[in-house]
């Protein structure tokens, strides 16, 4: 199904110039320089072909050239009217044996001279004359070649607006004379269903993080253990040459083409690409949402993208009645997400997800509901942005490790799968976040939201977004009590000294109170009597009432639990977070003591 959907996608991408998708027999390549010739083949100049990107930095220009991308280790394999400096001009690489560059230049020259009569075009003949008179020792006279680096080069005739390979007559000749790969074996293509020449080798895929820069294989067989019924290499899985070109070109466009930034995202060591079978708004902004959550709207300078992000967020808020704003037919339009990871010279498929747009949005709405909790910062504070109502997936992964460390490689994929399929969240997410909280003694919005999501979906607990005075679970109540005692300590210290505490009971006792409450709560409550002594009468009454409300639901003689399992630790943290947030947001009106 992976290859079939990519094969079908090719036609749509080919019709959109923004994707720069090549037709069969051609491939998009990064061109850094051009050799400009007089019509008689004499050299006019070697010029820089790079263009400035959005940041003003010079980058290689993308051009569609004859032939496919060149794979490493393919021996001497000259391109047609394009190649690197070694083939095109005979440059000798520093790390290669003597004669390496000369041999490749001679092969490049011989290929073109041999084709001159067949091509029968003046521009092509000019290239042949240049190659016959050029010698690699002339490279020193052209310092621009050192500036452009290892990029590819092309030829252009002075006065012609297009490079030689792009001239209509040259292109037509190439399309009518595409080289055949050895003995052609025909069979029924698994993708098109047609009987056609079967591809012996499949296209190299570029743009997967950690994979070989020259490209890696998604489909390949190079060991007899993988062969069957006497069929070798990719004849094991018969895909027509045209179909292989189409799926490979479509996948490369998503991974490394000019529009790849809106189709690609990273999850740990996995590179993900996504697409829809027809053009949709969701396809345009899914990467931005996955990478920035609802902050994507404020991060973009593009007004149209901002409107699309708002349409997506409205769909999550309002439901199915507005799904049509993201796709013409949400029930019929398919969404695909493919996760790829490097594996030596090959690619491993980590996961492949597909659903309708409606199903996808339903799953995302459930995810949003599961993690919804009162935000720590509901409005911007100074340079700090407000907490996101729909955080990006990677923000939760970041909360599982110390700053600067990488999350576990498999956790990201498991989390994404849970989000997209409404399956249980990885329990390791809960474990890792609770561990970080206990080690750092810090409970923030993202950590609380992740804990709520796991307990809601995996443990079937009913957890409110804000403080729940009806929740009588002892662990939740102990978390609330800890927050109240900490606030009492802070206010008591401020009343006594006029300053802020550098260290509270959270820094000393939080981890133990969360995991083994019976070991520390007697000590914490004993300390609270000292802190209470410094409060004004009105605040004493308020704290006494609140502590009484929290303690009252506990059964007489039940005592404090000796230990909490993982679920109860999560409830303790949520009780603490809810109560802490409530204490800092509600209006504090001191109550005058009756005796005053």
PDB file of N, CA and C in Angstrom, residues 30-33 83-85 148-153:
ATOM      1  N   UNK A  30      20.841  19.333  -8.112  1.00  0.00           N
ATOM      2  CA  UNK A  30      21.307  20.626  -7.623  1.00  0.00           C
ATOM      3  C   UNK A  30      22.510  21.067  -8.457  1.00  0.00           C
ATOM      4  N   UNK A  31      22.341  22.153  -9.195  1.00  0.00           N
ATOM      5  CA  UNK A  31      23.358  22.634 -10.125  1.00  0.00           C
ATOM      6  C   UNK A  31      24.042  23.876  -9.547  1.00  0.00           C
ATOM      7  N   UNK A  32      25.378  23.814  -9.464  1.00  0.00           N
ATOM      8  CA  UNK A  32      26.145  24.903  -8.857  1.00  0.00           C
ATOM      9  C   UNK A  32      26.890  25.765  -9.868  1.00  0.00           C
ATOM     10  N   UNK A  33      27.184  25.226 -11.052  1.00  0.00           N
ATOM     11  CA  UNK A  33      27.938  26.018 -12.031  1.00  0.00           C
ATOM     12  C   UNK A  33      27.512  25.636 -13.446  1.00  0.00           C
ATOM     13  N   UNK A  83      27.070  16.798 -14.776  1.00  0.00           N
ATOM     14  CA  UNK A  83      27.792  15.928 -13.852  1.00  0.00           C
ATOM     15  C   UNK A  83      28.595  16.805 -12.898  1.00  0.00           C
ATOM     16  N   UNK A  84      29.389  16.158 -12.031  1.00  0.00           N
ATOM     17  CA  UNK A  84      30.233  16.921 -11.123  1.00  0.00           C
ATOM     18  C   UNK A  84      31.523  17.348 -11.829  1.00  0.00           C
ATOM     19  N   UNK A  85      32.357  18.097 -11.125  1.00  0.00           N
ATOM     20  CA  UNK A  85      33.577  18.624 -11.737  1.00  0.00           C
ATOM     21  C   UNK A  85      34.533  17.516 -12.169  1.00  0.00           C
ATOM     22  N   UNK A 148      32.194  26.975  -5.677  1.00  0.00           N
ATOM     23  CA  UNK A 148      30.906  26.279  -5.786  1.00  0.00           C
ATOM     24  C   UNK A 148      30.950  24.891  -5.172  1.00  0.00           C
ATOM     25  N   UNK A 149      32.124  24.399  -4.825  1.00  0.00           N
ATOM     26  CA  UNK A 149      32.217  23.127  -4.122  1.00  0.00           C
ATOM     27  C   UNK A 149      31.939  21.923  -4.994  1.00  0.00           C
ATOM     28  N   UNK A 150      31.232  20.955  -4.427  1.00  0.00           N
ATOM     29  CA  UNK A 150      31.059  19.650  -5.081  1.00  0.00           C
ATOM     30  C   UNK A 150      29.762  19.540  -5.880  1.00  0.00           C
ATOM     31  N   UNK A 151      29.084  20.654  -6.114  1.00  0.00           N
ATOM     32  CA  UNK A 151      27.820  20.600  -6.839  1.00  0.00           C
ATOM     33  C   UNK A 151      27.999  20.213  -8.294  1.00  0.00           C
ATOM     34  N   UNK A 152      26.888  19.929  -8.942  1.00  0.00           N
ATOM     35  CA  UNK A 152      26.913  19.531 -10.346  1.00  0.00           C
ATOM     36  C   UNK A 152      26.989  20.757 -11.257  1.00  0.00           C
ATOM     37  N   UNK A 153      27.429  20.504 -12.512  1.00  0.00           N
ATOM     38  CA  UNK A 153      27.499  21.552 -13.512  1.00  0.00           C
ATOM     39  C   UNK A 153      26.783  21.154 -14.789  1.00  0.00           C
TER      40      UNK A 153
END
